[in-house]
PDB file of C-alpha atoms in Angstrom:
ATOM      1  CA  MET J 285       4.980  -4.645  -4.172  1.00 89.00           C
ATOM      2  CA  HIS J 286       2.481  -6.148  -6.599  1.00 93.00           C
ATOM      3  CA  GLN J 287       3.659  -8.271  -9.516  1.00 94.00           C
ATOM      4  CA  ILE J 288       2.376  -8.173 -13.078  1.00 96.00           C
ATOM      5  CA  SER J 289       3.148 -11.098 -15.400  1.00 97.00           C
ATOM      6  CA  ILE J 290       2.822 -10.490 -19.149  1.00 97.00           C
ATOM      7  CA  TYR J 291       2.494 -13.436 -21.540  1.00 97.00           C
ATOM      8  CA  SER J 292       3.117 -13.149 -25.277  1.00 96.00           C
ATOM      9  CA  PHE J 293       1.517 -15.314 -27.973  1.00 96.00           C
ATOM     10  CA  ARG J 294       1.853 -15.624 -31.727  1.00 93.00           C
ATOM     11  CA  MET J 295      -1.661 -15.740 -33.168  1.00 93.00           C
ATOM     12  CA  ASP J 296      -1.007 -17.884 -36.236  1.00 85.00           C
ATOM     13  CA  GLY J 297      -4.515 -19.268 -36.653  1.00 86.00           C
ATOM     14  CA  LYS J 298      -3.725 -22.498 -34.800  1.00 86.00           C
ATOM     15  CA  LYS J 299      -4.816 -21.160 -31.413  1.00 88.00           C
ATOM     16  CA  SER J 300      -7.980 -19.261 -30.523  1.00 93.00           C
ATOM     17  CA  LYS J 301      -8.105 -16.280 -28.177  1.00 93.00           C
ATOM     18  CA  ASP J 302      -9.731 -18.529 -25.583  1.00 93.00           C
ATOM     19  CA  ASP J 303      -6.883 -21.044 -25.980  1.00 94.00           C
ATOM     20  CA  VAL J 304      -4.127 -18.526 -25.331  1.00 95.00           C
ATOM     21  CA  PHE J 305      -6.017 -16.919 -22.450  1.00 96.00           C
ATOM     22  CA  ARG J 306      -6.430 -20.324 -20.791  1.00 94.00           C
ATOM     23  CA  GLN J 307      -2.734 -21.007 -21.326  1.00 95.00           C
ATOM     24  CA  ALA J 308      -1.759 -17.655 -19.767  1.00 96.00           C
ATOM     25  CA  VAL J 309      -3.952 -18.335 -16.713  1.00 96.00           C
ATOM     26  CA  GLU J 310      -2.493 -21.833 -16.310  1.00 95.00           C
ATOM     27  CA  ARG J 311       1.051 -20.475 -16.400  1.00 95.00           C
ATOM     28  CA  TYR J 312       0.142 -17.660 -14.013  1.00 96.00           C
ATOM     29  CA  CYS J 313      -1.460 -20.076 -11.537  1.00 95.00           C
ATOM     30  CA  ARG J 314       1.545 -22.411 -11.604  1.00 93.00           C
ATOM     31  CA  LYS J 315       3.945 -19.525 -11.119  1.00 93.00           C
ATOM     32  CA  ASN J 316       2.038 -18.248  -8.092  1.00 93.00           C
ATOM     33  CA  GLY J 317       1.165 -21.606  -6.523  1.00 91.00           C
ATOM     34  CA  PHE J 318      -2.589 -21.413  -7.181  1.00 89.00           C
ATOM     35  CA  GLY J 319      -2.833 -24.963  -8.450  1.00 85.00           C
ATOM     36  CA  SER J 320      -4.669 -26.086 -11.585  1.00 84.00           C
ATOM     37  CA  PRO J 321      -7.238 -23.436 -12.513  1.00 88.00           C
ATOM     38  CA  GLU J 322     -10.858 -24.281 -13.194  1.00 86.00           C
ATOM     39  CA  ASP J 323     -12.352 -22.317 -16.079  1.00 80.00           C
ATOM     40  CA  SER J 324     -15.356 -21.274 -13.972  1.00 88.00           C
ATOM     41  CA  ALA J 325     -13.077 -19.844 -11.283  1.00 92.00           C
ATOM     42  CA  TRP J 326     -11.389 -17.564 -13.836  1.00 94.00           C
ATOM     43  CA  GLU J 327     -14.472 -16.519 -15.798  1.00 95.00           C
ATOM     44  CA  VAL J 328     -14.075 -13.125 -17.479  1.00 96.00           C
ATOM     45  CA  LEU J 329     -16.723 -10.529 -18.243  1.00 96.00           C
ATOM     46  CA  LYS J 330     -16.441  -6.993 -19.608  1.00 96.00           C
ATOM     47  CA  THR J 331     -17.783  -3.649 -18.451  1.00 96.00           C
ATOM     48  CA  GLU J 332     -19.953  -1.528 -20.728  1.00 93.00           C
ATOM     49  CA  LYS J 333     -16.806   0.150 -22.032  1.00 93.00           C
ATOM     50  CA  GLY J 334     -15.009  -3.113 -22.655  1.00 93.00           C
ATOM     51  CA  LYS J 335     -12.707  -3.427 -19.635  1.00 96.00           C
ATOM     52  CA  PRO J 336     -12.266  -7.156 -18.830  1.00 97.00           C
ATOM     53  CA  PHE J 337     -12.498  -8.378 -15.256  1.00 97.00           C
ATOM     54  CA  PHE J 338     -12.541 -11.666 -13.366  1.00 96.00           C
ATOM     55  CA  VAL J 339     -15.982 -12.521 -11.984  1.00 96.00           C
ATOM     56  CA  ASN J 340     -14.721 -14.775  -9.174  1.00 95.00           C
ATOM     57  CA  GLN J 341     -11.218 -13.399  -8.555  1.00 94.00           C
ATOM     58  CA  PRO J 342     -11.663  -9.974  -6.935  1.00 93.00           C
ATOM     59  CA  ASP J 343      -7.943  -9.670  -6.125  1.00 95.00           C
ATOM     60  CA  ARG J 344      -6.692 -10.566  -9.626  1.00 97.00           C
ATOM     61  CA  TYR J 345      -6.660  -8.260 -12.642  1.00 98.00           C
ATOM     62  CA  LEU J 346      -5.997  -8.544 -16.356  1.00 98.00           C
ATOM     63  CA  SER J 347      -5.459  -6.560 -19.514  1.00 98.00           C
ATOM     64  CA  VAL J 348      -5.070  -7.646 -23.137  1.00 98.00           C
ATOM     65  CA  THR J 349      -3.458  -6.038 -26.180  1.00 98.00           C
ATOM     66  CA  ASP J 350      -2.966  -7.035 -29.824  1.00 96.00           C
ATOM     67  CA  SER J 351      -0.669  -5.750 -32.542  1.00 95.00           C
ATOM     68  CA  GLY J 352      -0.010  -7.577 -35.791  1.00 93.00           C
ATOM     69  CA  ARG J 353       0.001 -11.303 -35.019  1.00 94.00           C
ATOM     70  CA  THR J 354       1.085 -10.787 -31.420  1.00 95.00           C
ATOM     71  CA  ARG J 355      -1.288 -10.937 -28.449  1.00 97.00           C
ATOM     72  CA  MET J 356      -0.132 -10.045 -24.934  1.00 97.00           C
ATOM     73  CA  ILE J 357      -2.030 -10.832 -21.747  1.00 98.00           C
ATOM     74  CA  ALA J 358      -1.193  -9.185 -18.408  1.00 98.00           C
ATOM     75  CA  LEU J 359      -2.235 -10.856 -15.153  1.00 98.00           C
ATOM     76  CA  GLY J 360      -1.523  -9.571 -11.669  1.00 97.00           C
ATOM     77  CA  GLY J 361      -2.556  -8.539  -8.195  1.00 96.00           C
ATOM     78  CA  CYS J 362      -3.330  -4.878  -8.973  1.00 97.00           C
ATOM     79  CA  PRO J 363      -5.323  -3.024 -11.660  1.00 97.00           C
ATOM     80  CA  VAL J 364      -3.355  -2.885 -14.915  1.00 98.00           C
ATOM     81  CA  GLY J 365      -3.651  -1.659 -18.476  1.00 98.00           C
ATOM     82  CA  ILE J 366      -1.293  -2.595 -21.301  1.00 98.00           C
ATOM     83  CA  ASP J 367      -0.887  -1.520 -24.918  1.00 97.00           C
ATOM     84  CA  LEU J 368       1.417  -2.915 -27.607  1.00 96.00           C
ATOM     85  CA  GLN J 369       2.132  -1.157 -30.883  1.00 94.00           C
ATOM     86  CA  LEU J 370       4.267  -2.037 -33.884  1.00 92.00           C
ATOM     87  CA  PRO J 371       5.735   0.999 -35.690  1.00 81.00           C
ATOM     88  CA  GLU J 372       3.349   0.718 -38.636  1.00 74.00           C
ATOM     89  CA  THR J 373       2.101   4.278 -39.034  1.00 63.00           C
ATOM     90  CA  ARG J 374       2.733   5.373 -42.606  1.00 61.00           C
ATOM     91  CA  GLY J 375       2.328   8.582 -44.522  1.00 59.00           C
ATOM     92  CA  GLY J 376      -1.052   9.278 -46.070  1.00 62.00           C
ATOM     93  CA  GLY J 377      -3.088  11.930 -47.820  1.00 68.00           C
ATOM     94  CA  GLY J 378       0.066  13.415 -49.309  1.00 78.00           C
ATOM     95  CA  ARG J 379       1.731  13.513 -45.874  1.00 82.00           C
ATOM     96  CA  THR J 380       5.084  12.012 -44.926  1.00 85.00           C
ATOM     97  CA  ARG J 381       5.307   9.628 -41.971  1.00 83.00           C
ATOM     98  CA  GLU J 382       6.395  12.468 -39.647  1.00 87.00           C
ATOM     99  CA  GLU J 383       3.625  14.721 -40.920  1.00 88.00           C
ATOM    100  CA  GLN J 384       1.101  11.917 -40.418  1.00 89.00           C
ATOM    101  CA  CYS J 385       2.246  11.446 -36.816  1.00 90.00           C
ATOM    102  CA  ARG J 386       1.898  15.176 -36.168  1.00 91.00           C
ATOM    103  CA  PHE J 387      -1.534  15.201 -37.834  1.00 91.00           C
ATOM    104  CA  LEU J 388      -2.834  12.283 -35.758  1.00 91.00           C
ATOM    105  CA  ALA J 389      -1.371  13.753 -32.571  1.00 94.00           C
ATOM    106  CA  GLY J 390      -3.030  17.111 -33.240  1.00 93.00           C
ATOM    107  CA  ARG J 391      -6.370  15.396 -33.786  1.00 92.00           C
ATOM    108  CA  TRP J 392      -6.394  12.880 -30.920  1.00 93.00           C
ATOM    109  CA  PHE J 393      -3.834  13.922 -28.299  1.00 96.00           C
ATOM    110  CA  HIS J 394      -3.495  16.610 -25.642  1.00 95.00           C
ATOM    111  CA  PRO J 395      -1.789  19.839 -26.874  1.00 94.00           C
ATOM    112  CA  GLU J 396       1.148  19.233 -24.499  1.00 93.00           C
ATOM    113  CA  GLU J 397       1.675  15.788 -26.028  1.00 93.00           C
ATOM    114  CA  SER J 398       1.430  17.162 -29.563  1.00 93.00           C
ATOM    115  CA  ARG J 399       4.073  19.799 -28.849  1.00 91.00           C
ATOM    116  CA  TRP J 400       6.393  17.187 -27.330  1.00 90.00           C
ATOM    117  CA  ILE J 401       5.938  14.835 -30.296  1.00 90.00           C
ATOM    118  CA  ALA J 402       6.812  17.667 -32.688  1.00 87.00           C
ATOM    119  CA  GLY J 403       9.960  18.397 -30.673  1.00 81.00           C
ATOM    120  CA  ALA J 404       8.763  21.868 -29.684  1.00 68.00           C
ATOM    121  CA  GLU J 405       8.662  21.121 -25.973  1.00 57.00           C
ATOM    122  CA  GLU J 406      11.140  19.369 -23.690  1.00 55.00           C
ATOM    123  CA  PHE J 407       9.848  16.656 -21.405  1.00 49.00           C
ATOM    124  CA  LYS J 408      11.126  16.960 -17.839  1.00 49.00           C
ATOM    125  CA  GLU J 409      10.925  13.978 -15.519  1.00 47.00           C
ATOM    126  CA  ASP J 410      10.201  14.701 -11.884  1.00 44.00           C
ATOM    127  CA  ASN J 411      10.720  12.935  -8.590  1.00 37.00           C
ATOM    128  CA  THR J 412       7.087  12.308  -7.705  1.00 35.00           C
ATOM    129  CA  PRO J 413       5.809   8.735  -7.282  1.00 33.00           C
ATOM    130  CA  TYR J 414       4.323   9.036 -10.753  1.00 35.00           C
ATOM    131  CA  THR J 415       7.468   9.650 -12.779  1.00 38.00           C
ATOM    132  CA  ARG J 416       7.070   8.872 -16.466  1.00 43.00           C
ATOM    133  CA  ARG J 417       9.674   6.423 -17.683  1.00 47.00           C
ATOM    134  CA  ILE J 418       9.852   7.257 -21.370  1.00 45.00           C
ATOM    135  CA  PRO J 419      12.669   5.825 -23.531  1.00 42.00           C
ATOM    136  CA  ARG J 420      14.414   8.731 -25.189  1.00 39.00           C
ATOM    137  CA  PRO J 421      14.595   8.820 -29.004  1.00 36.00           C
ATOM    138  CA  ASP J 422      18.345   9.503 -28.766  1.00 36.00           C
ATOM    139  CA  SER J 423      19.058   6.843 -26.122  1.00 34.00           C
ATOM    140  CA  ALA J 424      20.783   3.514 -26.677  1.00 29.00           C
ATOM    141  CA  GLU J 425      17.495   1.750 -25.945  1.00 39.00           C
ATOM    142  CA  SER J 426      15.480   3.935 -28.276  1.00 39.00           C
ATOM    143  CA  PHE J 427      12.344   2.528 -29.851  1.00 41.00           C
ATOM    144  CA  GLY J 428      12.528   2.576 -33.627  1.00 41.00           C
ATOM    145  CA  LYS J 429      16.141   1.472 -34.073  1.00 39.00           C
ATOM    146  CA  ASP J 430      15.191   0.615 -37.663  1.00 39.00           C
ATOM    147  CA  GLY J 431      15.691   4.253 -38.581  1.00 39.00           C
ATOM    148  CA  SER J 432      12.370   5.811 -37.627  1.00 46.00           C
ATOM    149  CA  SER J 433      12.441   9.454 -36.643  1.00 59.00           C
ATOM    150  CA  GLY J 434      12.289  11.030 -33.216  1.00 84.00           C
ATOM    151  CA  VAL J 435       8.823  12.338 -34.090  1.00 88.00           C
ATOM    152  CA  ALA J 436       7.569   8.803 -34.801  1.00 88.00           C
ATOM    153  CA  ASP J 437       9.267   7.461 -31.654  1.00 87.00           C
ATOM    154  CA  ARG J 438       7.585  10.056 -29.457  1.00 89.00           C
ATOM    155  CA  PHE J 439       4.240   9.531 -31.202  1.00 92.00           C
ATOM    156  CA  PHE J 440       4.245   5.815 -30.358  1.00 92.00           C
ATOM    157  CA  GLN J 441       5.376   6.479 -26.798  1.00 91.00           C
ATOM    158  CA  VAL J 442       2.396   8.776 -26.233  1.00 93.00           C
ATOM    159  CA  TRP J 443      -0.014   6.534 -28.147  1.00 94.00           C
ATOM    160  CA  THR J 444       0.805   3.416 -26.134  1.00 95.00           C
ATOM    161  CA  GLY J 445       0.813   5.414 -22.900  1.00 94.00           C
ATOM    162  CA  LYS J 446      -2.640   6.870 -23.507  1.00 96.00           C
ATOM    163  CA  GLU J 447      -4.173   3.539 -24.539  1.00 97.00           C
ATOM    164  CA  ALA J 448      -2.634   1.717 -21.567  1.00 97.00           C
ATOM    165  CA  TYR J 449      -3.962   4.417 -19.242  1.00 97.00           C
ATOM    166  CA  VAL J 450      -7.575   4.275 -20.516  1.00 97.00           C
ATOM    167  CA  LYS J 451      -7.473   0.463 -20.350  1.00 98.00           C
ATOM    168  CA  TYR J 452      -6.268   0.771 -16.746  1.00 97.00           C
ATOM    169  CA  THR J 453      -9.035   3.207 -15.796  1.00 97.00           C
ATOM    170  CA  GLY J 454     -11.655   1.402 -17.890  1.00 95.00           C
ATOM    171  CA  ALA J 455     -12.671   4.644 -19.596  1.00 94.00           C
ATOM    172  CA  GLY J 456     -11.776   3.479 -23.081  1.00 91.00           C
ATOM    173  CA  ILE J 457     -11.170   5.873 -25.960  1.00 92.00           C
ATOM    174  CA  ASP J 458     -13.872   8.495 -25.520  1.00 91.00           C
ATOM    175  CA  GLU J 459     -14.317  12.263 -25.661  1.00 91.00           C
ATOM    176  CA  ASN J 460     -11.807  12.676 -22.816  1.00 93.00           C
ATOM    177  CA  PHE J 461      -8.950  10.976 -24.679  1.00 95.00           C
ATOM    178  CA  SER J 462      -7.435  14.321 -25.725  1.00 94.00           C
ATOM    179  CA  ARG J 463      -8.086  16.007 -22.371  1.00 95.00           C
ATOM    180  CA  PHE J 464      -5.346  14.285 -20.356  1.00 95.00           C
ATOM    181  CA  SER J 465      -1.605  14.141 -20.952  1.00 94.00           C
ATOM    182  CA  VAL J 466       0.652  11.188 -20.157  1.00 92.00           C
ATOM    183  CA  LEU J 467       3.416  13.775 -19.713  1.00 90.00           C
ATOM    184  CA  ASP J 468       1.590  15.387 -16.783  1.00 90.00           C
ATOM    185  CA  PRO J 469       3.368  14.512 -13.491  1.00 86.00           C
ATOM    186  CA  ALA J 470      -0.011  14.726 -11.733  1.00 89.00           C
ATOM    187  CA  LEU J 471      -1.481  11.866 -13.760  1.00 91.00           C
ATOM    188  CA  PRO J 472      -2.452   9.328 -11.044  1.00 93.00           C
ATOM    189  CA  ALA J 473      -0.703   6.312 -12.511  1.00 93.00           C
ATOM    190  CA  VAL J 474       2.729   4.853 -13.217  1.00 92.00           C
ATOM    191  CA  LEU J 475       3.567   4.234 -16.876  1.00 92.00           C
ATOM    192  CA  SER J 476       6.436   1.932 -17.826  1.00 91.00           C
ATOM    193  CA  TRP J 477       7.633   1.333 -21.387  1.00 91.00           C
ATOM    194  CA  PHE J 478       9.454  -1.695 -22.769  1.00 91.00           C
ATOM    195  CA  ILE J 479      10.892  -2.481 -26.180  1.00 91.00           C
ATOM    196  CA  VAL J 480       9.775  -5.993 -27.107  1.00 92.00           C
ATOM    197  CA  ARG J 481       9.680  -8.222 -30.186  1.00 92.00           C
ATOM    198  CA  ALA J 482       6.379  -8.750 -31.990  1.00 94.00           C
ATOM    199  CA  GLU J 483       5.219 -10.103 -35.340  1.00 93.00           C
ATOM    200  CA  ASP J 484       3.437  -7.967 -37.905  1.00 92.00           C
ATOM    201  CA  ARG J 485       0.553  -9.292 -39.998  1.00 90.00           C
ATOM    202  CA  GLN J 486       3.000 -10.724 -42.546  1.00 90.00           C
ATOM    203  CA  GLY J 487       4.774 -12.725 -39.832  1.00 91.00           C
ATOM    204  CA  ARG J 488       7.885 -10.517 -39.750  1.00 91.00           C
ATOM    205  CA  GLU J 489       9.390 -10.008 -36.301  1.00 92.00           C
ATOM    206  CA  LYS J 490      10.075  -6.373 -35.375  1.00 91.00           C
ATOM    207  CA  ASP J 491      10.758  -4.108 -32.432  1.00 91.00           C
ATOM    208  CA  ALA J 492       7.504  -2.994 -30.819  1.00 92.00           C
ATOM    209  CA  LEU J 493       6.669  -0.740 -27.904  1.00 93.00           C
ATOM    210  CA  LEU J 494       4.772  -2.034 -24.867  1.00 94.00           C
ATOM    211  CA  CYS J 495       3.389   0.283 -22.194  1.00 94.00           C
ATOM    212  CA  VAL J 496       2.222  -1.000 -18.802  1.00 95.00           C
ATOM    213  CA  CYS J 497       0.036   1.208 -16.599  1.00 96.00           C
ATOM    214  CA  THR J 498      -0.483   0.590 -12.875  1.00 95.00           C
ATOM    215  CA  GLU J 499      -1.602   2.722  -9.933  1.00 93.00           C
ATOM    216  CA  GLU J 500       1.712   2.290  -8.097  1.00 92.00           C
ATOM    217  CA  GLU J 501       5.134   0.888  -8.820  1.00 90.00           C
ATOM    218  CA  ALA J 502       4.903  -2.822  -9.599  1.00 93.00           C
ATOM    219  CA  GLU J 503       7.281  -5.624 -10.516  1.00 93.00           C
ATOM    220  CA  ILE J 504       6.689  -6.346 -14.181  1.00 94.00           C
ATOM    221  CA  TRP J 505       7.673  -9.746 -15.558  1.00 94.00           C
ATOM    222  CA  LEU J 506       7.774 -10.223 -19.328  1.00 93.00           C
ATOM    223  CA  GLU J 507       7.407 -13.977 -19.671  1.00 92.00           C
ATOM    224  CA  PRO J 508       9.343 -15.523 -22.614  1.00 84.00           C
ATOM    225  CA  ALA J 509       7.159 -16.041 -25.652  1.00 74.00           C
ATOM    226  CA  GLU J 510       9.018 -19.231 -26.581  1.00 49.00           C
ATOM    227  CA  SER J 511       8.022 -21.029 -23.388  1.00 44.00           C
ATOM    228  CA  CYS J 512       4.417 -19.938 -23.871  1.00 42.00           C
ATOM    229  CA  LYS J 513       4.309 -21.383 -27.372  1.00 42.00           C
ATOM    230  CA  SER J 514       6.114 -24.586 -26.483  1.00 36.00           C
ATOM    231  CA  GLU J 515       3.284 -25.964 -24.364  1.00 40.00           C
ATOM    232  CA  LYS J 516       1.042 -28.376 -26.314  1.00 37.00           C
ATOM    233  CA  GLY J 517      -2.381 -29.750 -25.771  1.00 35.00           C
ATOM    234  CA  HIS J 518      -3.995 -26.706 -24.141  1.00 33.00           C
TER     235      HIS J 518
END
């Protein structure tokens, strides 16, 4: 089974994106016995649609996500897409937060996803290799323990799932974004959700939702943010 390691960084202005990427690669190489990495060996380019890839590491893959002041970098031995979101959607245009979530879902998501977010349709997990592992709004591990509604919880679950999936495929957010559903058991990917801690733009630490998308089941390691930040001189 492939392993995916995910490294978390606080982007406080003291470290550049290149700095934290280099630090993540160094930690990944040490963990997997690759020795000290040379920058040229881990050079990254992007496809026309923005999917990053290693030029000289055909068997290694990466994905990056930002939310607030938190940046997460996934590195592993299989294609991966990740998306992190803080629960920052607010009401707008005279709409409440729930109404805003429904409005955005109706505009950008698949109809099946919109119905599920609104609570009009039950989601049924199946026993295929591509089972969706979605944290339930009424479960003990529910996202949004700060009092957010079930509608908002489900909205963020779908949002992170869709973004992780299009990062995994490399398609990006295009005209097909509303044509697939992360609730569809036939979707050829495995989506896994985790509740993690992240900092918003004001530096306040909050619960956030992280989705990891892979082709098959993978071991996912969330590396402690503290140990990432404790290393100096890189």
